[in-house]
Coordinates of C-alpha atoms and ligand atoms in Angstrom, one line a residue:
M1 CA 0.0 0.0 0.0
S2 CA 1.5 3.3 -1.0
A3 CA 0.8 6.3 1.3
S4 CA -1.9 7.7 -1.0
E5 CA -3.7 4.3 -1.4
T6 CA -6.2 5.1 1.4
I7 CA -9.4 3.8 -0.3
H8 CA -10.2 0.3 0.9
V9 CA -12.7 -1.7 -1.2
D10 CA -13.3 -5.4 -1.0
G11 CA -10.1 -6.0 0.9
V12 CA -7.9 -4.0 -1.4
W13 CA -6.1 -0.7 -0.8
L14 CA -6.5 1.6 -3.8
P15 CA -5.8 5.1 -5.0
A16 CA -8.8 7.2 -6.1
A17 CA -10.3 6.2 -9.4
S18 CA -9.5 9.7 -10.7
G19 CA -5.9 9.5 -9.4
D20 CA -6.6 12.7 -7.3
T21 CA -4.9 13.2 -4.0
R22 CA -5.3 15.5 -1.0
E23 CA -2.7 16.9 1.3
V24 CA -3.4 16.2 5.0
L25 CA -1.9 19.0 7.0
D26 CA -0.3 19.2 10.5
P27 CA -2.3 22.0 12.1
A28 CA 0.7 22.9 14.3
D29 CA 2.7 24.2 11.4
A30 CA 0.7 23.6 8.2
T31 CA 3.2 21.2 6.8
I32 CA 2.0 18.1 4.8
I33 CA 1.8 14.9 6.9
Q34 CA 0.6 12.6 4.1
L35 CA -1.1 12.6 0.7
V36 CA -4.4 10.6 0.8
A37 CA -6.6 9.5 -2.1
E38 CA -9.2 12.1 -2.9
G39 CA -12.1 9.7 -3.7
G40 CA -15.2 10.6 -5.7
A41 CA -18.6 9.2 -6.5
Q42 CA -17.1 6.4 -8.5
D43 CA -15.1 5.2 -5.5
A44 CA -18.2 5.5 -3.3
D45 CA -20.2 3.4 -5.7
A46 CA -17.5 0.7 -5.8
A47 CA -17.3 0.6 -2.0
V48 CA -21.1 0.3 -1.7
A49 CA -21.1 -2.5 -4.2
A50 CA -18.4 -4.4 -2.2
A51 CA -20.3 -3.9 1.0
A52 CA -23.6 -5.1 -0.6
R53 CA -21.9 -8.2 -2.0
A54 CA -20.3 -8.9 1.4
F55 CA -23.8 -8.6 3.0
D56 CA -25.8 -10.6 0.5
G57 CA -23.4 -12.7 -1.4
G58 CA -22.1 -16.3 -1.0
A59 CA -18.8 -15.5 0.4
G60 CA -20.2 -12.6 2.5
V61 CA -21.2 -14.5 5.6
W62 CA -20.7 -11.7 8.1
P63 CA -24.4 -11.2 8.8
R64 CA -24.6 -14.9 9.5
T65 CA -21.4 -15.3 11.4
P66 CA -22.1 -16.6 14.9
V67 CA -22.3 -13.9 17.4
A68 CA -19.5 -15.4 19.4
E69 CA -17.2 -15.0 16.4
R70 CA -18.2 -11.5 15.7
A71 CA -17.6 -10.6 19.4
A72 CA -14.2 -12.3 19.3
L73 CA -13.2 -10.2 16.3
L74 CA -14.2 -7.0 18.1
R75 CA -12.1 -8.1 21.1
R76 CA -9.1 -8.7 18.8
V77 CA -9.6 -5.2 17.4
A78 CA -9.6 -3.9 21.0
D79 CA -6.3 -5.7 21.7
L80 CA -4.8 -4.4 18.5
L81 CA -5.8 -0.8 19.4
Q82 CA -4.0 -1.2 22.7
R83 CA -1.0 -2.7 20.9
D84 CA -0.8 0.3 18.7
R85 CA -1.8 2.8 21.4
E86 CA 1.2 5.1 21.1
E87 CA 1.3 5.0 17.3
I88 CA -2.4 5.9 17.0
A89 CA -2.2 8.6 19.6
L90 CA 0.7 10.2 17.6
I91 CA -1.3 9.9 14.4
E92 CA -4.3 11.5 16.0
S93 CA -2.2 14.2 17.6
R94 CA -0.5 15.2 14.4
D95 CA -3.7 15.0 12.4
T96 CA -6.1 16.9 14.7
G97 CA -3.7 18.9 16.8
K98 CA -4.8 17.4 20.1
T99 CA -2.3 16.6 22.7
L100 CA -0.7 13.1 22.8
E101 CA -2.3 12.4 26.1
E102 CA -5.7 13.2 24.6
G103 CA -4.9 10.9 21.8
R104 CA -4.1 8.1 24.3
V105 CA -7.4 8.7 26.1
D106 CA -9.2 8.4 22.8
V107 CA -7.5 5.1 22.1
D108 CA -8.5 3.8 25.5
D109 CA -12.1 5.0 25.2
V110 CA -12.4 3.4 21.8
T111 CA -10.9 0.1 23.1
N112 CA -13.7 0.1 25.7
A113 CA -16.3 0.7 23.1
F114 CA -15.2 -2.3 21.0
R115 CA -15.2 -4.5 24.2
Y116 CA -18.5 -3.1 25.3
F117 CA -20.3 -4.0 22.1
A118 CA -18.6 -7.4 22.1
D119 CA -20.0 -8.0 25.6
V120 CA -23.5 -6.8 24.8
V121 CA -24.0 -9.1 21.8
T122 CA -22.4 -12.0 23.7
N123 CA -24.7 -11.7 26.6
E124 CA -27.9 -11.3 24.7
S125 CA -30.5 -14.0 24.2
G126 CA -31.2 -14.9 20.6
G127 CA -34.6 -13.2 20.6
R128 CA -37.7 -12.3 22.7
V129 CA -40.5 -14.8 22.9
V130 CA -43.8 -12.9 23.1
D131 CA -47.1 -14.3 24.3
A132 CA -49.4 -14.6 21.3
G133 CA -52.4 -15.6 23.4
S134 CA -52.5 -19.2 22.1
A135 CA -50.6 -22.3 23.0
D136 CA -50.6 -23.1 19.3
V137 CA -48.5 -20.2 18.3
H138 CA -44.8 -19.6 18.8
S139 CA -44.1 -15.9 18.5
V140 CA -40.6 -14.5 18.7
V141 CA -38.9 -11.1 18.0
V142 CA -35.4 -11.4 16.7
H143 CA -32.8 -8.7 15.7
E144 CA -31.1 -8.7 12.3
P145 CA -28.5 -6.4 10.8
V146 CA -29.9 -3.5 8.7
G147 CA -27.6 -4.2 5.7
V148 CA -25.1 -1.8 4.1
C149 CA -24.3 1.2 6.4
A150 CA -22.8 4.5 5.3
L151 CA -20.8 6.0 8.1
I152 CA -19.8 9.7 8.0
T153 CA -17.5 11.2 10.6
P154 CA -16.2 14.6 11.6
W155 CA -12.6 15.9 12.2
N156 CA -12.5 16.5 15.9
Y157 CA -12.6 12.9 17.3
P158 CA -11.9 10.9 14.1
L159 CA -11.0 7.6 15.7
L160 CA -13.6 7.8 18.4
Q161 CA -16.5 8.8 16.2
A162 CA -15.6 6.1 13.7
S163 CA -15.4 3.5 16.4
W164 CA -18.8 4.5 18.0
K165 CA -20.3 3.6 14.6
I166 CA -18.1 0.7 13.4
A167 CA -18.2 -1.4 16.6
P168 CA -22.0 -1.6 16.9
A169 CA -22.4 -1.9 13.1
L170 CA -20.1 -5.0 13.1
A171 CA -21.4 -6.4 16.3
A172 CA -24.9 -6.4 14.7
G173 CA -23.7 -8.1 11.6
N174 CA -23.7 -5.2 9.1
T175 CA -21.2 -4.3 6.4
F176 CA -20.2 -0.7 5.9
V177 CA -18.6 2.1 4.0
I178 CA -17.0 4.8 6.1
K179 CA -16.1 8.3 4.9
P180 CA -13.9 10.1 7.5
S181 CA -13.5 13.8 7.5
E182 CA -11.3 14.9 4.6
V183 CA -9.4 17.1 7.2
T184 CA -8.4 14.2 9.5
P185 CA -8.7 10.8 7.8
L186 CA -5.5 9.2 9.1
S187 CA -6.5 7.3 12.2
T188 CA -9.5 5.8 10.4
V189 CA -7.1 4.4 7.8
H190 CA -5.2 2.8 10.6
L191 CA -8.4 1.5 12.2
I192 CA -9.4 -0.2 9.0
R193 CA -5.9 -1.9 8.8
L194 CA -6.6 -3.2 12.3
L195 CA -10.0 -4.6 11.3
V196 CA -8.2 -6.4 8.4
A197 CA -5.5 -7.7 10.8
A198 CA -8.1 -9.0 13.2
G199 CA -9.5 -11.2 10.4
L200 CA -12.6 -9.3 9.1
P201 CA -13.6 -10.8 5.8
A202 CA -13.0 -8.7 2.6
G203 CA -15.8 -6.4 1.7
V204 CA -17.3 -6.0 5.2
A205 CA -15.3 -2.9 6.0
N206 CA -14.8 -0.3 3.2
L207 CA -13.3 3.1 3.4
V208 CA -13.4 6.0 1.0
T209 CA -11.3 9.1 1.8
G210 CA -12.6 12.2 0.2
A211 CA -14.8 15.3 0.6
G212 CA -18.3 15.5 1.9
V213 CA -19.4 16.4 -1.6
P214 CA -19.2 14.2 -3.6
V215 CA -18.4 11.2 -1.5
G216 CA -20.6 11.7 1.6
A217 CA -23.4 13.1 -0.6
R218 CA -23.2 10.0 -2.9
L219 CA -23.4 7.7 0.1
A220 CA -26.4 9.5 1.4
E221 CA -28.4 9.1 -1.8
H222 CA -27.1 5.7 -2.9
P223 CA -30.0 3.3 -3.4
D224 CA -28.0 0.3 -2.0
V225 CA -27.2 2.0 1.3
D226 CA -29.7 0.8 3.9
L227 CA -28.6 3.0 6.9
F228 CA -27.0 6.4 6.9
S229 CA -25.2 7.4 10.2
F230 CA -23.7 10.9 10.2
T231 CA -21.7 12.8 12.9
G232 CA -20.9 16.4 12.1
G233 CA -22.4 19.9 11.8
L234 CA -26.1 20.8 11.7
V235 CA -26.0 22.3 8.2
S236 CA -24.3 19.4 6.4
G237 CA -26.0 16.8 8.6
T238 CA -29.5 18.0 7.8
K239 CA -28.7 18.3 4.1
A240 CA -27.2 14.8 3.9
G241 CA -30.0 13.5 6.2
Q242 CA -32.6 14.8 3.7
A243 CA -31.0 13.0 0.9
A244 CA -30.9 9.8 2.9
V245 CA -34.5 10.1 4.0
A246 CA -35.6 10.7 0.4
G247 CA -34.4 7.2 -0.2
A248 CA -36.2 5.9 3.0
K249 CA -33.0 4.8 4.6
K250 CA -32.7 4.5 8.4
I251 CA -30.9 7.5 9.6
A252 CA -28.9 8.6 12.6
L253 CA -27.6 12.2 13.0
E254 CA -25.2 13.2 15.7
L255 CA -24.9 17.0 15.3
G256 CA -23.6 20.0 17.1
G257 CA -24.2 21.4 20.6
K258 CA -24.1 24.7 22.5
N259 CA -23.8 23.3 25.9
P260 CA -24.5 25.1 29.2
N261 CA -22.4 24.7 32.3
V262 CA -24.6 25.9 35.2
V263 CA -22.7 26.9 38.4
F264 CA -24.6 27.7 41.6
A265 CA -23.0 29.9 44.3
D266 CA -23.3 27.1 46.8
A267 CA -20.9 25.0 44.7
C268 CA -18.3 27.7 45.5
A269 CA -19.0 28.0 49.2
T270 CA -15.9 26.2 50.2
E271 CA -12.4 26.7 48.8
E272 CA -12.3 23.1 47.6
G273 CA -15.7 23.5 45.9
F274 CA -14.6 26.7 44.3
D275 CA -11.4 25.2 43.0
T276 CA -13.2 22.2 41.6
A277 CA -15.9 24.3 39.9
V278 CA -13.3 26.6 38.3
D279 CA -11.1 23.7 37.2
Q280 CA -14.1 21.8 35.7
A281 CA -15.3 24.9 33.9
L282 CA -11.9 25.2 32.3
N283 CA -11.9 21.6 31.3
A284 CA -15.5 21.8 30.0
A285 CA -14.6 24.7 27.7
F286 CA -11.0 24.3 26.6
I287 CA -10.1 20.7 26.3
H288 CA -9.0 20.0 22.7
S289 CA -9.2 23.8 22.2
G290 CA -13.0 23.7 22.6
Q291 CA -13.4 21.6 19.4
V292 CA -15.7 19.2 21.2
C293 CA -19.4 18.8 20.4
S294 CA -20.2 18.7 24.1
A295 CA -17.9 21.5 25.1
G296 CA -19.2 23.6 28.0
A297 CA -19.0 26.8 26.0
R298 CA -21.7 28.6 28.0
L299 CA -20.8 29.3 31.6
I300 CA -24.1 30.2 33.3
I301 CA -23.2 31.3 36.8
E302 CA -25.0 32.7 39.8
E303 CA -24.5 36.4 39.9
S304 CA -23.2 36.6 43.4
V305 CA -20.1 34.6 42.6
R306 CA -19.5 35.8 39.1
D307 CA -16.7 38.3 39.7
R308 CA -14.6 36.0 41.8
F309 CA -15.2 33.0 39.6
V310 CA -14.6 34.6 36.3
T311 CA -11.4 36.4 37.6
E312 CA -9.9 33.1 38.7
L313 CA -11.1 31.3 35.6
A314 CA -9.5 33.9 33.3
R315 CA -6.3 33.8 35.4
R316 CA -6.0 30.0 34.9
A317 CA -7.1 30.1 31.2
E318 CA -4.3 32.5 30.5
R319 CA -1.8 30.1 31.9
I320 CA -2.9 27.1 29.7
K321 CA 0.1 26.1 27.7
L322 CA -0.6 26.3 24.0
G323 CA 1.5 24.5 21.5
R324 CA 2.1 21.6 19.3
G325 CA 0.2 18.6 20.7
T326 CA 3.2 16.3 20.6
E327 CA 5.4 18.5 22.8
D328 CA 5.8 17.7 26.5
G329 CA 4.0 20.1 28.8
V330 CA 1.6 21.4 26.1
E331 CA -2.0 21.5 27.4
C332 CA -3.9 22.7 24.3
G333 CA -3.0 22.2 20.7
P334 CA -3.8 24.3 17.7
L335 CA -7.2 24.6 16.0
V336 CA -7.6 22.0 13.2
S337 CA -7.4 24.3 10.2
Q338 CA -7.1 27.9 8.8
Q339 CA -10.9 27.8 8.2
Q340 CA -11.6 27.0 11.8
L341 CA -9.2 29.7 13.0
D342 CA -10.9 32.3 10.8
K343 CA -14.3 31.2 12.1
V344 CA -13.2 31.5 15.7
E345 CA -11.6 35.0 15.1
A346 CA -14.9 36.1 13.5
Y347 CA -17.0 34.9 16.5
V348 CA -14.8 36.8 18.9
A349 CA -15.0 39.9 16.8
S350 CA -18.8 39.7 16.6
A351 CA -19.1 39.1 20.3
L352 CA -17.0 42.2 21.1
A353 CA -19.0 44.2 18.6
E354 CA -22.2 43.0 20.4
G355 CA -20.9 44.2 23.7
A356 CA -19.1 41.2 25.3
R357 CA -16.2 42.0 27.7
L358 CA -12.9 40.3 26.9
R359 CA -11.4 38.7 30.1
C360 CA -8.6 36.8 28.5
G361 CA -7.4 35.6 25.1
G362 CA -9.0 37.1 22.1
A363 CA -5.9 37.4 19.8
R364 CA -3.6 35.0 18.2
P365 CA -0.6 34.2 20.4
E366 CA 3.0 35.0 19.7
P367 CA 4.9 32.2 18.0
S368 CA 7.3 30.3 20.3
E369 CA 9.5 27.2 20.3
V370 CA 6.4 24.9 20.6
R371 CA 4.1 27.2 18.6
P372 CA 5.3 27.7 15.0
A373 CA 4.1 30.9 13.3
T374 CA 2.4 28.9 10.6
G375 CA 0.3 26.8 13.1
Y376 CA -3.4 27.5 13.7
F377 CA -3.1 28.5 17.3
Y378 CA -5.8 30.5 19.2
P379 CA -5.8 31.0 23.0
P380 CA -8.5 30.2 25.5
T381 CA -10.8 33.2 25.4
V382 CA -13.3 34.2 28.1
L383 CA -16.0 36.6 27.2
D384 CA -17.9 38.1 30.1
G385 CA -21.2 40.0 30.1
C386 CA -22.8 37.9 27.4
H387 CA -26.5 37.4 26.8
R388 CA -28.6 35.0 24.8
E389 CA -29.2 37.4 21.9
M390 CA -25.5 37.4 21.0
T391 CA -24.5 35.3 18.0
V392 CA -21.6 33.8 20.0
V393 CA -24.0 32.5 22.7
R394 CA -26.4 31.0 20.2
E395 CA -24.1 29.4 17.6
E396 CA -21.7 26.6 18.1
T397 CA -18.2 28.3 17.7
F398 CA -16.3 25.0 18.0
G399 CA -13.3 26.8 19.4
P400 CA -11.7 27.9 22.7
I401 CA -14.4 30.5 23.4
L402 CA -16.2 30.6 26.8
T403 CA -19.1 33.0 27.2
V404 CA -20.4 34.0 30.6
E405 CA -24.0 34.6 31.5
T406 CA -25.5 35.1 34.9
F407 CA -28.7 34.2 36.8
T408 CA -30.2 34.9 40.2
T409 CA -32.8 32.2 40.5
E410 CA -32.9 28.5 39.8
D411 CA -35.7 29.0 37.3
E412 CA -33.7 31.5 35.5
A413 CA -30.7 29.2 35.4
V414 CA -32.8 26.4 33.9
A415 CA -34.4 28.8 31.3
L416 CA -31.0 30.0 30.2
A417 CA -29.6 26.5 30.0
N418 CA -32.5 25.3 27.9
D419 CA -32.5 28.4 25.7
T420 CA -30.7 26.8 22.7
E421 CA -31.8 25.1 19.6
Y422 CA -29.4 22.3 20.4
G423 CA -29.6 19.9 23.3
L424 CA -26.5 17.7 23.4
A425 CA -25.0 18.0 26.8
G426 CA -24.8 20.2 29.9
A427 CA -23.8 20.3 33.5
V428 CA -24.9 21.6 36.9
F429 CA -22.6 22.3 39.8
S430 CA -24.2 22.6 43.2
A431 CA -23.5 21.5 46.7
D432 CA -27.2 21.1 47.3
T433 CA -28.0 17.6 46.0
A434 CA -31.7 18.1 45.8
R435 CA -31.2 21.3 43.7
A436 CA -28.7 19.7 41.5
R437 CA -31.0 16.8 40.7
R438 CA -34.0 19.1 40.3
V439 CA -32.1 21.1 37.7
A440 CA -30.7 18.1 36.0
A441 CA -34.2 16.7 35.6
R442 CA -35.3 19.9 33.9
L443 CA -32.4 20.2 31.4
R444 CA -33.4 19.4 27.9
H445 CA -30.1 17.8 26.9
G446 CA -29.0 14.3 26.0
T447 CA -26.3 14.0 28.7
V448 CA -26.4 15.9 32.0
W449 CA -23.5 15.9 34.4
I450 CA -23.8 16.8 38.0
N451 CA -20.7 18.2 39.6
D452 CA -18.6 16.9 36.7
Y453 CA -18.1 17.6 33.0
H454 CA -17.3 15.4 30.0
P455 CA -17.2 11.8 31.2
Y456 CA -19.2 9.4 29.2
L457 CA -19.6 5.6 29.4
P458 CA -19.9 3.2 26.5
Q459 CA -22.8 1.6 28.3
A460 CA -24.8 4.9 28.4
E461 CA -26.5 6.4 25.4
W462 CA -25.0 9.5 23.8
G463 CA -26.9 11.9 21.6
G464 CA -29.0 15.0 21.5
F465 CA -32.3 16.6 22.1
G466 CA -33.5 19.3 19.6
K467 CA -31.2 20.0 16.7
S468 CA -28.4 18.0 18.2
G469 CA -29.6 15.1 16.2
I470 CA -31.7 12.0 15.7
G471 CA -30.9 8.7 17.4
R472 CA -28.3 7.6 19.9
E473 CA -24.8 6.1 19.9
L474 CA -23.4 3.8 22.6
G475 CA -25.5 1.9 25.1
P476 CA -28.1 -0.7 24.0
T477 CA -29.8 1.9 21.9
G478 CA -26.5 2.5 20.0
L479 CA -26.6 -1.1 19.0
D480 CA -30.3 -1.1 18.1
E481 CA -29.6 1.7 15.6
Y482 CA -27.8 -0.9 13.5
R483 CA -30.5 -3.6 13.7
E484 CA -33.9 -4.3 12.4
S485 CA -36.5 -6.1 14.6
K486 CA -38.3 -9.0 13.0
H487 CA -41.3 -10.7 14.3
I488 CA -41.6 -14.4 13.5
Y489 CA -45.1 -15.8 14.1
E490 CA -45.3 -19.5 13.8
N491 CA -48.6 -21.4 13.8
L492 CA -48.0 -24.8 15.4
R493 CA -51.4 -26.1 14.4
P494 CA -52.2 -24.8 10.9
A495 CA -55.8 -24.8 10.0
P496 CA -58.0 -22.8 7.6
V497 CA -59.2 -19.5 9.0
R498 CA -62.5 -19.4 6.9
W499 CA -62.5 -15.7 6.6
F500 CA -63.9 -16.2 3.1
A501 CA -66.6 -18.7 2.6
G502 CA -64.8 -20.2 -0.4
Ligands
LIG1 P1 -19.0 18.8 9.0 O1 -20.5 18.7 9.0 O2 -18.4 19.8 8.2 O3 -18.5 17.4 8.3 C1 -18.8 16.2 8.9 C2 -18.6 15.1 7.9 O4 -19.7 15.2 6.9 C3 -17.3 15.1 7.1 O5 -16.9 13.8 6.9 C4 -17.7 15.8 5.8 O6 -16.9 15.5 4.7 C5 -19.1 15.3 5.6 N1 -20.0 16.1 4.8 C6 -20.0 17.4 4.6 N2 -21.0 17.7 3.8 C7 -21.7 16.6 3.4 C8 -22.8 16.3 2.6 N3 -23.5 17.2 1.9 N4 -23.2 15.0 2.5 C9 -22.5 14.0 3.2 N5 -21.5 14.3 4.0 C10 -21.0 15.5 4.1 O7 -18.5 18.7 10.5 P2 -17.1 18.9 11.0 O8 -16.7 20.3 10.8 O9 -16.2 17.8 10.4 O10 -17.2 18.5 12.5 C11 -17.6 19.5 13.5 C12 -19.1 19.2 13.8 O11 -19.3 17.9 14.2 C13 -19.6 20.1 15.0 O12 -20.8 20.7 14.7 C14 -19.7 19.1 16.1 O13 -20.6 19.5 17.1 C15 -20.1 17.9 15.4 N6 -19.9 16.7 16.2 C16 -20.9 16.1 16.9 C17 -20.7 15.0 17.7 C18 -21.8 14.4 18.4 O14 -21.6 13.4 19.0 N7 -23.0 14.9 18.4 C19 -19.4 14.6 17.9 C20 -18.4 15.2 17.2 C21 -18.6 16.3 16.4

């Protein structure tokens, strides 16, 4: 396989049919890491055809492979991920800009997801017998794979988002075509190599590197794709989703978020509580330079503690070490691309024009030994005095921007936190357990943390209310997304029904 043969169809690594390539850049200095195949509609068609043959055809036995064997393969993939942990963390760090440590955490999380779905299918019974109201009837509901799945992933957590789709899709017995983000495709290429090394039959896992249009768009409309699962932004997700729905495919959309982090004064009543709440607010907003769908980008804080809290938050945010993700001691890497940097700068400018007060950040940092001048660096930025009419509060910036809004009552806190078209995730910090649980119950978001921010579990569903999407990943529901239910009704004593006199 040459470096630019990154299309995988029917077990073979290929260049793009057109011969086109794309430069994958290191966001820390804008140098080229690798050339990858720039696939097109023709490559997408070939990949779908391979996946369809592997699902339906003679040699394609994956849907009928015993569950224990499918689970064993997923466990082998998990072991291989751990074997290659450092290599993958480095690939992910160079491709996305995240720190090496974040890359390692991603590999561990993904390993757990493969093991989780292996366990779920292993421990399930083969079906659910239902009472048909007659001893002469055997009625059972079984699960079957959907068929050919098209999987589309974004650039911020390439390995993780791919795995959240691939592990349940394979566990359920599907075949698939994945199209990673054209910005960060490299860890997905490695993951497909691991699936091959683990013994997955040719044609079950196919990969087409290339742009959203034409490759993703072709997969969305392709008549032989049965399921379309997309993670990415609201605009491209709804557009692709419409094309998929027009073909009556099953769809899952994991879209953006504008996530509230609600902090009550009582959470800050002790020094320890204050320290924890500030530390967690930093983590919520600035990990991976805020390029996280669930980033706690809206700090919604009780007015009485705002000054002290925001002053300390800004002090710590200014000290975050910004640089190339592979350097020791660096805490935040660059943004992923020039486009993302331009977008973040525009959001800060619009916020200041709309009256926000800059507490820290807000301008590109000076280059340094760990921060090449050509890298897409932008510092953690805290904007105080924000309100819900501001663009920066309403829209997902997907960058290291934290806005500050205040409240004086619990009802007001809840109203602010729910005042978003999204509904992916949010948190509440309070020392009053009853209040924290009350507020959590009222938040219209798919994941709510109490006195914490960001953890997720492979056994717990992930997904959004509102415009954060349709469907769920992870957990039992994340597996069911990739299955059809089939009711088999068996008459044990066949006899005429005489509905018609005959
Ligand atoms: P994006 O929507 O630009 O791209 C996502 C993927 O869709 C890419 O692979 C892209 O090539 C493809 N694509 C673009 N247009 C398409 C089209 N018309 N048809 C089919 N495919 C198309 O998103 P991005 O900038 O890569 O990622 C950032 C977004 O992803 C943010 O909005 C973030 O919140 C979201 N995200 C959501 C979750 C979640 O779990 N809900 C997780 C990670 C990221």
